[in-house]
Amino acid sequence: MTKAVAAPDRTCVRVELGERSYDILIGPGLIADAGAQIAARLNGINAAIISDETVAELYLPILREGLAREGIESTDIVLPAGEKTKSFEHLIEAAHGVLEARLERGDAVIALGGGVIGDLAGFVASVVRRGMRFVQIPTSLLAQVDSSVGGKTGINTGHGKNLIGAFHQPALVLADTAALDTLSEREFRAGYAEVAKYGLIDRPDFFAWLEDNWPQVFTGGPARIEAIATSCRAKADVVAADERENGKRALLNLGHTFGHALEAAVGYDGRRLVHGEAVAIGLVLAHEFSARMNLASPDDARRVAAHLKAVGLPTALGDIDGDLPAPDILMHHIAQDKKVKRGKLTFVLTRGIGQSFIADDVPSSEVLGFLKEKHPQ
Amino acid sequence: MTKAVAAPDRTCVRVELGERSYDILIGPGLIADAGAQIAARLNGINAAIISDETVAELYLPILREGLAREGIESTDIVLPAGEKTKSFEHLIEAAHGVLEARLERGDAVIALGGGVIGDLAGFVASVVRRGMRFVQIPTSLLAQVDSSVGGKTGINTGHGKNLIGAFHQPALVLADTAALDTLSEREFRAGYAEVAKYGLIDRPDFFAWLEDNWPQVFTGGPARIEAIATSCRAKADVVAADERENGKRALLNLGHTFGHALEAAVGYDGRRLVHGEAVAIGLVLAHEFSARMNLASPDDARRVAAHLKAVGLPTALGDIDGDLPAPDILMHHIAQDKKVKRGKLTFVLTRGIGQSFIADDVPSSEVLGFLKEKHPQ
Ligand SMILES: NC(=O)c1ccc[n+]([C@@H]2O[C@H](COP(=O)([O-])OP(=O)(O)OC[C@H]3O[C@@H](n4cnc5c(N)ncnc54)[C@H](O)[C@@H]3O)[C@@H](O)[C@H]2O)c1
Ligand SMILES: NC(=O)c1ccc[n+]([C@@H]2O[C@H](COP(=O)([O-])OP(=O)(O)OC[C@H]3O[C@@H](n4cnc5c(N)ncnc54)[C@H](O)[C@@H]3O)[C@@H](O)[C@H]2O)c1
Ligand SMILES: [Zn+2]
Ligand SMILES: [Zn+2]
């Protein structure tokens, strides 16, 4: 994609995973239309909708109306909004809710919300009766371009994020692009970091297109649909090649090793740093570190930083409010990250815009030295 | 198998599931030898052993010694013995234990115990880091012939048994037949009901062999290994044909619809009825009900009852200590069972010894009438 193609009002991205293949429909109005879309594909089911308080208030009534019109009975399970909901406690609450509704294996769990609800509801769908059908209705930009694609589900524990979970593919994903209009600008920008990430992984033309067209992605319309569809396609390609994350899928972690360490460093305090913001900084750091390792040109790192800054994202450690832990503590968080294999550091590095690759055996001394340079104190 | 073939000291049954295929080794001394067997197949791993207090006391030291000899570091997580351990509470405890030990995806969770520990540990292995390797060392007869084969894992909730779980195949199963010597006779007999079940599903010759050779199965030696290996092969065949229980696998529920209702009826009180005992009664009831429906000869039901009675298993509702709920309550428990699809009763019925089949749409009025006849009051 080298120019802004006038996207149609609704787009379909197919995720090819053999008998687990499914469609992602992208466009405005899909929440109201979900009942019809689901009824057309999943015969004679009932459903449990899992949502959070914020999203339920905005969209649960239209969703339930549409389901009822098609004769789909639904129960709803509304949980608090926020990352803390991805816990054993709420997993148990939601699983009990689904069982209480006497749903069977062929029935569906529907996630209506951002990535938190999608991850939790997908895990619920995966474990109740050893696997129920699952429909994703992602309502945040991050969920539409990232968490709803690929089948990773899970919750957090005291030991870290996403340490308990399952791979469980949805039967259908409905990304209502108009629902993003009620998302806070900060959350939209955070999700945008993941959109930019796909360009940086292996789609340099897409990154260039974003540099030109990002304002239209933010305001809505065809450019937004196009950006979401391209992102879903990019993620779906990687997932199809490596469903269970044994190899290539690790590319999706571009910017995330640094990003996760920063999230841990601020104690997952969303007021200071939400995930996409951490990823934005992580993307810049990954390019800068690649330049330091003489793999890429420092110009690429500057170009990445310039674009993310233009959309209003943080791009350096110094952009984080408040004090950061010392470099060796950040290093410790990096080593804790689950992308560590048998004590060696695995990093996604890059040879330039859209030329990322997986590097094993990155010396931790180099990383520590780099963090010392970049640290604001 | 029409006669007692002198089995070798150790047998291997291969479970064919494509890239998830694995071996079940069967024979005496496999707990002491587990370290060597695991090291030979799973390269460079560390492990968390999940066990219950009773089994840990008997076998944990020899298992750990054998692992240590091969340089496999292990942590142990010892839980209370009994069905109540298959709960969210102990799932969380065990998952934390595995994370605490800083194990990675390629490391193994080892289940050392009966079906309770196997089901719980398998579920832990399935969800920690979205799937770790899993080794089963089943120590009860039921676990060796049934629960350790096929990949079903899970826990119970207030809504019923095994309602939360996953399909997660082990990488290796080590069935130490000598470990069964410390199992109580009652538990051994209960497991034997599942052995007999395989004959009744589709191996009439095996059932006839058991009628002649059951005393040797109980005392140990080649006949025990042979009976366990044939049972594993029988289950593995069904599982290979239907890994995720969409069809044929339901045959394994022969005797279980009635059996589960009886377990529920006594409030899962193991002092009154353990699972295998409920299955023994369920097997007889399934044959009697099939006769009542004019599908099989009443002689077959009498033959099944005679054999199970000979080994000391209960075979009728009246054999259960204490009062049973009224027939309509039993019927209610049957309808609650998860083998109910969209309100219709699905039963495994039979046309004779070794000729079971899946019957949809069994009229619940017939079942109720039958229960009224069989009820001791
Ligand atoms: N499964 C995966 O592959 C994957 C990938 C990336 C991220 N994730 C996970 O996703 C989660 C983050 O997702 P997120 O950023 O969507 O967080 P989120 O679900 O917490 O949503 C962010 C906030 O936006 C609100 N919101 C969502 N949609 C809205 C709408 N249309 N209008 C108004 N408010 C709305 C939510 O209530 C919430 O307060 C993290 O837990 C992360 O681990 C998972
Ligand atoms: N996953 C499956 O496919 C499947 C199939 C059938 C049953 N199950 C499950 O299996 C469980 C029942 O298994 P179980 O009957 O083995 O129960 P269990 O695990 O509770 O073991 C029975 C008792 O025997 C003790 N024990 C086990 N091995 C021993 C040994 N060698 N020496 C002395 N004591 C020993 C245990 O401590 C326990 O007290 C149920 O929860 C049932 O749902 C699962
Ligand atoms: Zn991310
Ligand atoms: Zn059973």
PDB file of C-alpha atoms and ligand atoms in Angstrom, chain A residues 142 146 194 197 252-254 256 260 263 275-276 279, ligand 3:
ATOM      1  CA  LEU A 142      -5.302  -1.435  20.269  1.00  0.00           C
ATOM      2  CA  ASP A 146      -3.615  -6.157  17.857  1.00  0.00           C
ATOM      3  CA  GLU A 194       0.872  -0.665  17.429  1.00  0.00           C
ATOM      4  CA  LYS A 197       4.738  -0.995  14.650  1.00  0.00           C
ATOM      5  CA  LEU A 252       5.382  -8.670  16.871  1.00  0.00           C
ATOM      6  CA  ASN A 253       7.366  -7.864  19.993  1.00  0.00           C
ATOM      7  CA  LEU A 254       9.269  -5.117  18.220  1.00  0.00           C
ATOM      8  CA  HIS A 256       7.988  -4.530  23.460  1.00  0.00           C
ATOM      9  CA  HIS A 260       7.373  -4.020  28.999  1.00  0.00           C
ATOM     10  CA  GLU A 263       5.579  -0.590  32.170  1.00  0.00           C
ATOM     11  CA  HIS A 275       0.930   0.086  27.112  1.00  0.00           C
ATOM     12  CA  GLY A 276       0.925   1.771  23.700  1.00  0.00           C
ATOM     13  CA  VAL A 279       5.570   0.616  23.015  1.00  0.00           C
TER      14      VAL A 279
HETATM   15 ZN    ZN C   3       1.564  -4.297  22.353  1.00  0.00          ZN
END
